[in-house]
C-alpha cells in the first residue's frame, strides 16, 4: 500500500458543498443551546461589556505602557497602536451605544470616571483621520492620545481602586506560591505525577446575564450553587482516588459564554495512572452522572492535541521542564478575575488547593537514580504573572 504524506490526503473541507447543508440544523441548534453567546441577541451586549472590562483592567495593569507610539516602516515614520490602544479607540467610538445599553449604575464604579473622560476627550486628529496621520503629525497624535490614556489609567485607579487592584494581585501571587508548593512536594515525594486539567460548568437553558448586571442576590445565589458543586466534586475526588490523589487546585471564574465555571488541576499517582486522556474522561463522566445527573458539562483539557507540550501528561521528578509545567498551570489558575473579585463578598473564596502534607522521615531504601529538577518559582511563572510565554 502506498504511503501518503499528510498534506496529500484530502481534507474534509475540500468536499464542502453548501447545497448539502440542512438549514433546520442551525435552528434546532440554537433552540437547544440558546446559552451560546453568538446565537443570542444578548451576545453583542455581553461582548461590549466584556470588552470594556478588559480595557479597564489593561489600564490597571502593573506593567502599563503608553499604548500609542511612534515607529518606522521601511524608514518612514508610522503610528504604532498596541492592542490596549485599539481597545481604547473602540471604547471611544462606542460610548453612546454603551451608555444606552448599560446605565452607569450597572457598570463597575471605576468605569464612570473613565466614560466621563472619554466623552470630554476631543482630539485634534479624529478617529477617522487617525490611520492617515503621517510625518510630524504623528508626534502630536502620540502625545495627545498617550496623555489621554494616562488620564484614563489614573481614573481607573481612583476612588480606592488602586489599593484593591494591588491587593488582588498580591493575593494572586500568594495563591500561585501555594499551588506551586503543593506540586513541588508531590514531585519530591513521588517518582511520577499525572497532571490533569478539567473545566466544569452547569448546562445553561437561558441566555446568560453578565455578572456585572446581576443583582446582589442573583450573584450570591449563582456563586453559592457553584461553590457547593465544587465541594461535592472535591469529596468525590478524595473518595475515588484516596492516597493516589497527590494534590488538586481549583478556581471559580465567570465567562461571557460559559457563565460560572470551575477550572481544575489534578495531580495523580503516576505509578498507577498513566493514561493522560482517559483518566480525565472517567472523572468527568463520574461527576456528570453521579453528582449532577447529567445537568453539567466537563471539558477534558488533556484530550486537546497540543496539551502534552505544556505538561498535561506523566511528569517525572527529574524532568528538566517540570518547573515550567507547574508554573504555567499554577499561574493560569491563580490569575486575577477582577469581575469576580470586585463583587465577591468578604469571606468567600474563588481559589483553593490541597494543604501541604506534614514532613515525615525519609523512607529507607536506595537513593534516587537521578537528581530532582530544581527551579525558581518566580522564574517559571507563566504569562498571567507578567512573564513571557515560552
Short mmCIF file of C-alpha atoms in Angstrom, two decimals:
data_model
loop_
_atom_site.label_atom_id
_atom_site.label_comp_id
_atom_site.label_asym_id
_atom_site.label_seq_id
_atom_site.Cartn_x
_atom_site.Cartn_y
_atom_site.Cartn_z
CA UNK A 1 0.00 0.00 0.00
CA UNK A 2 1.37 3.39 -0.98
CA UNK A 3 2.16 5.72 1.90
CA UNK A 4 0.74 9.21 1.55
CA UNK A 5 2.16 12.36 3.03
CA UNK A 6 -0.35 14.05 5.38
CA UNK A 7 -0.55 17.02 3.02
CA UNK A 8 -1.56 14.70 0.15
CA UNK A 9 -4.65 13.47 1.99
CA UNK A 10 -7.86 15.20 1.01
CA UNK A 11 -9.20 17.38 3.83
CA UNK A 12 -12.93 17.10 4.62
CA UNK A 13 -13.32 20.82 3.93
CA UNK A 14 -12.39 20.16 0.28
CA UNK A 15 -15.64 18.20 -0.07
CA UNK A 16 -17.74 21.09 1.24
CA UNK A 17 -21.00 21.54 -0.66
CA UNK A 18 -23.33 24.35 0.52
CA UNK A 19 -26.34 22.65 -1.05
CA UNK A 20 -25.96 19.72 1.37
CA UNK A 21 -26.47 21.87 4.48
CA UNK A 22 -29.75 21.37 6.29
CA UNK A 23 -31.00 24.83 7.34
CA UNK A 24 -33.15 23.36 10.13
CA UNK A 25 -29.97 22.12 11.85
CA UNK A 26 -28.96 25.62 12.89
CA UNK A 27 -32.49 26.45 14.07
CA UNK A 28 -32.61 23.35 16.24
CA UNK A 29 -29.08 24.00 17.50
CA UNK A 30 -29.92 27.50 18.67
CA UNK A 31 -33.17 26.23 20.19
CA UNK A 32 -31.44 23.61 22.32
CA UNK A 33 -28.35 25.66 23.12
CA UNK A 34 -29.51 29.29 23.47
CA UNK A 35 -26.74 30.00 26.00
CA UNK A 36 -24.06 30.08 23.29
CA UNK A 37 -23.15 33.76 23.05
CA UNK A 38 -23.10 34.22 19.28
CA UNK A 39 -26.60 32.73 18.91
CA UNK A 40 -28.44 35.22 21.15
CA UNK A 41 -29.44 38.87 20.98
CA UNK A 42 -27.70 39.36 24.31
CA UNK A 43 -24.34 38.36 22.83
CA UNK A 44 -23.44 41.82 21.50
CA UNK A 45 -24.18 43.39 24.87
CA UNK A 46 -22.07 40.77 26.64
CA UNK A 47 -19.16 41.29 24.26
CA UNK A 48 -19.33 45.07 24.62
CA UNK A 49 -19.37 44.89 28.40
CA UNK A 50 -16.57 42.31 28.46
CA UNK A 51 -14.52 44.47 26.08
CA UNK A 52 -14.89 47.47 28.39
CA UNK A 53 -13.80 45.45 31.41
CA UNK A 54 -10.74 44.08 29.64
CA UNK A 55 -9.90 47.66 28.67
CA UNK A 56 -10.17 48.95 32.24
CA UNK A 57 -8.15 46.06 33.61
CA UNK A 58 -5.50 46.66 30.95
CA UNK A 59 -5.27 50.24 32.18
CA UNK A 60 -4.86 48.93 35.74
CA UNK A 61 -2.04 46.54 34.82
CA UNK A 62 1.14 46.90 36.84
CA UNK A 63 3.24 46.93 33.64
CA UNK A 64 1.23 49.60 31.85
CA UNK A 65 2.95 51.32 28.94
CA UNK A 66 1.59 54.12 26.71
CA UNK A 67 -0.43 52.34 24.01
CA UNK A 68 0.39 54.85 21.25
CA UNK A 69 3.95 55.03 19.96
CA UNK A 70 5.93 56.35 17.03
CA UNK A 71 7.62 53.67 14.97
CA UNK A 72 9.03 53.28 11.49
CA UNK A 73 8.06 51.26 8.44
CA UNK A 74 10.65 50.95 5.67
CA UNK A 75 12.40 54.01 7.05
CA UNK A 76 9.25 56.15 7.22
CA UNK A 77 7.60 57.25 10.49
CA UNK A 78 4.47 55.33 11.35
CA UNK A 79 1.94 55.32 14.17
CA UNK A 80 2.04 52.12 16.22
CA UNK A 81 -1.01 51.15 18.28
CA UNK A 82 -0.88 48.34 20.84
CA UNK A 83 -3.87 46.01 21.47
CA UNK A 84 -4.73 48.14 24.51
CA UNK A 85 -4.70 51.22 22.28
CA UNK A 86 -7.10 49.56 19.84
CA UNK A 87 -9.42 48.74 22.74
CA UNK A 88 -9.28 52.38 23.81
CA UNK A 89 -10.23 53.55 20.32
CA UNK A 90 -13.14 51.10 20.13
CA UNK A 91 -14.26 52.26 23.56
CA UNK A 92 -14.06 55.89 22.42
CA UNK A 93 -16.23 55.20 19.38
CA UNK A 94 -18.87 53.14 21.22
CA UNK A 95 -19.63 55.41 24.18
CA UNK A 96 -23.20 56.34 23.09
CA UNK A 97 -24.21 52.72 22.46
CA UNK A 98 -22.56 51.58 25.68
CA UNK A 99 -24.46 54.16 27.74
CA UNK A 100 -27.72 53.21 26.04
CA UNK A 101 -27.26 49.51 26.81
CA UNK A 102 -25.82 49.80 30.30
CA UNK A 103 -26.70 52.71 32.63
CA UNK A 104 -23.84 53.89 34.84
CA UNK A 105 -25.17 52.21 37.95
CA UNK A 106 -24.88 48.82 36.21
CA UNK A 107 -21.20 49.28 35.45
CA UNK A 108 -18.31 48.88 37.83
CA UNK A 109 -17.66 52.10 39.80
CA UNK A 110 -14.27 52.62 38.18
CA UNK A 111 -15.87 52.97 34.73
CA UNK A 112 -17.93 56.06 35.45
CA UNK A 113 -14.94 58.40 35.55
CA UNK A 114 -13.40 56.69 32.52
CA UNK A 115 -16.59 57.28 30.50
CA UNK A 116 -16.61 60.94 31.53
CA UNK A 117 -13.01 61.41 30.36
CA UNK A 118 -13.78 59.68 27.07
CA UNK A 119 -16.76 61.98 26.45
CA UNK A 120 -14.70 65.10 27.21
CA UNK A 121 -11.79 63.98 25.01
CA UNK A 122 -11.79 66.00 21.76
CA UNK A 123 -8.56 65.20 19.88
CA UNK A 124 -7.23 67.41 17.10
CA UNK A 125 -6.98 64.31 14.88
CA UNK A 126 -10.28 62.44 14.81
CA UNK A 127 -10.63 58.67 14.87
CA UNK A 128 -11.42 58.62 11.15
CA UNK A 129 -8.21 60.52 10.29
CA UNK A 130 -6.01 58.68 12.78
CA UNK A 131 -4.88 55.98 10.37
CA UNK A 132 -3.79 58.59 7.83
CA UNK A 133 -1.53 60.51 10.24
CA UNK A 134 1.99 60.92 8.87
CA UNK A 135 5.18 62.96 9.28
CA UNK A 136 5.31 65.45 12.13
CA UNK A 137 1.61 64.95 12.73
CA UNK A 138 2.41 61.57 14.32
CA UNK A 139 4.31 63.23 17.20
CA UNK A 140 1.27 65.34 18.09
CA UNK A 141 -1.05 62.33 17.82
CA UNK A 142 1.17 60.17 20.04
CA UNK A 143 1.39 62.85 22.73
CA UNK A 144 -2.31 63.71 22.67
CA UNK A 145 -3.64 60.15 22.73
CA UNK A 146 -1.00 58.90 25.18
CA UNK A 147 -1.80 61.70 27.64
CA UNK A 148 -5.47 60.75 27.37
CA UNK A 149 -4.63 57.07 28.00
CA UNK A 150 -2.66 58.03 31.13
CA UNK A 151 -5.62 60.09 32.37
CA UNK A 152 -7.85 57.06 31.77
CA UNK A 153 -5.45 54.93 33.81
CA UNK A 154 -5.47 57.42 36.67
CA UNK A 155 -9.28 57.49 36.57
CA UNK A 156 -9.49 53.69 36.61
CA UNK A 157 -7.25 53.58 39.69
CA UNK A 158 -9.09 56.34 41.57
CA UNK A 159 -11.54 56.05 44.48
CA UNK A 160 -9.54 53.36 46.26
CA UNK A 161 -9.37 51.09 43.21
CA UNK A 162 -5.56 51.16 43.15
CA UNK A 163 -5.40 49.61 46.62
CA UNK A 164 -7.96 46.98 45.62
CA UNK A 165 -6.13 46.02 42.43
CA UNK A 166 -2.85 45.83 44.31
CA UNK A 167 -4.47 43.63 46.96
CA UNK A 168 -5.95 41.33 44.30
CA UNK A 169 -2.57 40.89 42.65
CA UNK A 170 -0.91 40.23 46.00
CA UNK A 171 -3.47 37.53 46.74
CA UNK A 172 -2.93 36.07 43.27
CA UNK A 173 0.81 35.76 43.94
CA UNK A 174 0.10 34.13 47.30
CA UNK A 175 -2.24 31.62 45.62
CA UNK A 176 0.39 30.90 42.96
CA UNK A 177 3.03 30.11 45.59
CA UNK A 178 0.61 27.88 47.48
CA UNK A 179 -0.20 25.87 44.35
CA UNK A 180 3.49 25.60 43.42
CA UNK A 181 4.34 24.34 46.93
CA UNK A 182 1.78 21.51 46.60
CA UNK A 183 3.14 20.49 43.19
CA UNK A 184 6.75 20.66 44.32
CA UNK A 185 6.02 18.49 47.36
CA UNK A 186 4.40 15.85 45.12
CA UNK A 187 7.44 15.98 42.83
CA UNK A 188 9.83 15.46 45.75
CA UNK A 189 7.87 12.58 47.30
CA UNK A 190 6.94 10.55 44.23
CA UNK A 191 8.50 9.28 41.04
CA UNK A 192 5.86 10.47 38.57
CA UNK A 193 2.82 12.73 38.70
CA UNK A 194 -0.03 12.59 36.17
CA UNK A 195 -1.30 16.13 35.57
CA UNK A 196 -4.98 16.51 34.62
CA UNK A 197 -6.87 19.68 33.62
CA UNK A 198 -10.67 19.73 33.67
CA UNK A 199 -13.15 22.58 33.13
CA UNK A 200 -16.60 22.11 34.68
CA UNK A 201 -19.75 24.18 34.17
CA UNK A 202 -23.51 23.62 34.56
CA UNK A 203 -25.54 23.35 31.38
CA UNK A 204 -27.42 26.55 30.52
CA UNK A 205 -31.04 26.82 29.39
CA UNK A 206 -31.45 30.59 29.24
CA UNK A 207 -29.30 33.42 27.84
CA UNK A 208 -26.62 34.40 30.31
CA UNK A 209 -26.82 37.53 32.39
CA UNK A 210 -23.41 39.23 32.61
CA UNK A 211 -22.01 39.14 36.12
CA UNK A 212 -21.85 42.95 36.07
CA UNK A 213 -25.63 43.17 35.53
CA UNK A 214 -26.62 40.65 38.22
CA UNK A 215 -28.24 41.90 41.39
CA UNK A 216 -26.51 41.08 44.66
CA UNK A 217 -28.98 38.28 45.42
CA UNK A 218 -28.64 36.77 41.92
CA UNK A 219 -24.87 36.85 42.13
CA UNK A 220 -24.75 35.22 45.56
CA UNK A 221 -27.27 32.53 44.56
CA UNK A 222 -25.29 31.62 41.44
CA UNK A 223 -21.96 31.67 43.27
CA UNK A 224 -23.28 29.57 46.16
CA UNK A 225 -24.51 26.93 43.71
CA UNK A 226 -21.06 26.71 42.10
CA UNK A 227 -19.31 26.68 45.48
CA UNK A 228 -21.49 23.80 46.72
CA UNK A 229 -20.91 21.91 43.47
CA UNK A 230 -17.17 22.34 43.96
CA UNK A 231 -17.40 20.81 47.45
CA UNK A 232 -19.24 17.77 46.07
CA UNK A 233 -16.64 17.29 43.32
CA UNK A 234 -13.80 17.56 45.84
CA UNK A 235 -15.43 14.97 48.09
CA UNK A 236 -15.90 12.64 45.11
CA UNK A 237 -12.26 13.03 44.07
CA UNK A 238 -10.99 12.12 47.53
CA UNK A 239 -13.31 9.13 47.77
CA UNK A 240 -12.32 7.81 44.33
CA UNK A 241 -8.53 8.16 44.43
CA UNK A 242 -7.78 8.30 48.19
CA UNK A 243 -3.98 8.27 48.74
CA UNK A 244 -3.37 8.32 44.95
CA UNK A 245 -4.66 11.91 44.85
CA UNK A 246 -1.47 13.91 45.37
CA UNK A 247 -2.98 17.40 45.01
CA UNK A 248 -5.73 19.42 43.35
CA UNK A 249 -6.15 23.12 42.56
CA UNK A 250 -9.47 24.75 41.68
CA UNK A 251 -10.52 28.21 40.51
CA UNK A 252 -14.06 29.62 40.11
CA UNK A 253 -14.46 32.12 37.27
CA UNK A 254 -17.19 33.80 35.24
CA UNK A 255 -17.07 33.85 31.44
CA UNK A 256 -19.31 35.72 28.96
CA UNK A 257 -20.32 32.42 27.30
CA UNK A 258 -19.80 29.70 29.92
CA UNK A 259 -21.04 31.74 32.86
CA UNK A 260 -19.84 30.49 36.24
CA UNK A 261 -17.38 27.61 35.78
CA UNK A 262 -14.58 25.84 37.63
CA UNK A 263 -11.03 25.16 36.42
CA UNK A 264 -9.40 22.06 37.92
CA UNK A 265 -5.78 20.93 38.02
CA UNK A 266 -5.41 17.43 39.46
CA UNK A 267 -2.20 15.53 40.27
CA UNK A 268 -2.50 11.73 40.48
CA UNK A 269 -0.14 8.88 41.29
CA UNK A 270 1.80 8.31 38.07
CA UNK A 271 2.76 4.79 39.14
CA UNK A 272 -0.89 3.70 38.99
CA UNK A 273 -2.48 6.11 36.50
CA UNK A 274 -0.65 6.90 33.28
CA UNK A 275 -3.31 7.50 30.60
CA UNK A 276 -3.36 11.26 30.17
CA UNK A 277 -6.72 11.32 28.32
CA UNK A 278 -8.98 8.50 29.54
CA UNK A 279 -8.46 9.10 33.26
CA UNK A 280 -9.83 12.62 32.89
CA UNK A 281 -12.68 11.26 30.76
CA UNK A 282 -13.76 8.89 33.54
CA UNK A 283 -13.51 11.64 36.18
CA UNK A 284 -15.74 13.88 34.06
CA UNK A 285 -18.22 11.06 33.42
CA UNK A 286 -18.36 10.24 37.13
CA UNK A 287 -19.06 13.87 38.07
CA UNK A 288 -21.70 14.46 35.42
CA UNK A 289 -23.56 11.19 36.06
CA UNK A 290 -23.32 10.54 39.79
CA UNK A 291 -23.32 14.08 41.22
CA UNK A 292 -25.20 16.31 38.79
CA UNK A 293 -27.44 13.78 36.98
CA UNK A 294 -26.23 14.88 33.53
CA UNK A 295 -27.07 18.56 34.14
CA UNK A 296 -23.43 19.66 33.83
CA UNK A 297 -20.61 19.54 31.32
CA UNK A 298 -16.94 18.76 32.00
CA UNK A 299 -14.35 19.57 29.35
CA UNK A 300 -11.33 17.25 29.34
CA UNK A 301 -8.49 19.65 28.50
CA UNK A 302 -5.99 16.78 28.35
CA UNK A 303 -7.73 15.48 25.22
CA UNK A 304 -6.65 18.51 23.18
CA UNK A 305 -3.83 17.56 20.79
CA UNK A 306 -1.28 20.16 21.97
CA UNK A 307 -1.78 19.82 25.73
CA UNK A 308 1.08 17.36 26.14
CA UNK A 309 3.50 20.18 25.30
CA UNK A 310 2.51 22.06 28.48
CA UNK A 311 2.86 19.12 30.81
CA UNK A 312 -0.62 17.56 30.88
CA UNK A 313 0.95 14.11 30.97
CA UNK A 314 3.16 11.97 33.20
CA UNK A 315 5.79 14.29 34.70
CA UNK A 316 8.94 12.60 36.03
CA UNK A 317 10.62 14.02 39.12
CA UNK A 318 13.84 14.62 37.14
CA UNK A 319 12.14 16.22 34.12
CA UNK A 320 14.03 19.49 33.47
CA UNK A 321 10.79 21.10 32.27
CA UNK A 322 8.78 20.15 35.37
CA UNK A 323 9.08 23.65 36.81
CA UNK A 324 7.84 25.17 33.56
CA UNK A 325 4.84 22.82 33.50
CA UNK A 326 3.91 23.54 37.12
CA UNK A 327 4.45 27.28 36.79
CA UNK A 328 2.35 27.51 33.62
CA UNK A 329 -0.74 25.89 35.16
CA UNK A 330 -0.37 27.38 38.65
CA UNK A 331 -0.14 30.84 37.14
CA UNK A 332 -3.19 30.29 34.93
CA UNK A 333 -5.30 29.13 37.88
CA UNK A 334 -4.16 31.97 40.15
CA UNK A 335 -4.73 34.82 37.69
CA UNK A 336 -6.97 37.61 38.96
CA UNK A 337 -10.57 37.66 37.74
CA UNK A 338 -11.45 41.27 38.55
CA UNK A 339 -15.15 40.93 37.68
CA UNK A 340 -15.44 38.21 40.31
CA UNK A 341 -13.23 39.79 42.95
CA UNK A 342 -14.97 43.16 42.81
CA UNK A 343 -18.33 41.54 43.58
CA UNK A 344 -17.29 38.66 45.82
CA UNK A 345 -18.34 39.24 49.46
CA UNK A 346 -15.74 39.11 52.18
CA UNK A 347 -15.07 35.60 53.39
CA UNK A 348 -15.95 33.92 50.07
CA UNK A 349 -13.18 32.23 48.09
CA UNK A 350 -12.79 31.63 44.36
CA UNK A 351 -9.48 29.73 44.65
CA UNK A 352 -8.31 26.75 46.65
CA UNK A 353 -5.90 23.82 46.71
CA UNK A 354 -4.81 20.95 48.91
CA UNK A 355 -2.89 21.63 52.09
CA UNK A 356 0.76 20.72 52.35
CA UNK A 357 1.37 17.37 53.98
CA UNK A 358 3.35 17.30 57.19
CA UNK A 359 7.03 16.44 56.66
CA UNK A 360 7.90 12.88 57.57
CA UNK A 361 11.12 10.92 57.91
CA UNK A 362 12.80 9.79 54.72
CA UNK A 363 11.88 6.28 53.66
CA UNK A 364 14.62 3.70 53.90
CA UNK A 365 15.86 2.33 50.62
CA UNK A 366 18.21 3.10 47.76
CA UNK A 367 18.84 6.67 46.73
CA UNK A 368 17.18 8.06 43.63
CA UNK A 369 18.94 7.37 40.38
CA UNK A 370 18.59 10.94 39.08
CA UNK A 371 18.72 14.31 40.76
CA UNK A 372 15.39 16.03 41.19
CA UNK A 373 14.95 19.02 38.89
CA UNK A 374 15.20 22.40 40.61
CA UNK A 375 13.71 25.72 39.58
CA UNK A 376 12.86 29.18 40.87
CA UNK A 377 9.10 29.55 41.36
CA UNK A 378 9.26 33.20 40.26
CA UNK A 379 11.28 32.46 37.12
CA UNK A 380 8.86 29.78 35.86
CA UNK A 381 5.70 31.81 36.43
CA UNK A 382 3.55 31.94 33.31
CA UNK A 383 2.33 34.87 31.19
CA UNK A 384 -0.52 35.82 33.54
CA UNK A 385 2.05 36.88 36.12
CA UNK A 386 3.80 39.22 33.70
CA UNK A 387 6.28 36.70 32.27
CA UNK A 388 6.60 36.00 28.57
CA UNK A 389 5.29 32.65 27.46
CA UNK A 390 7.94 30.18 26.50
#
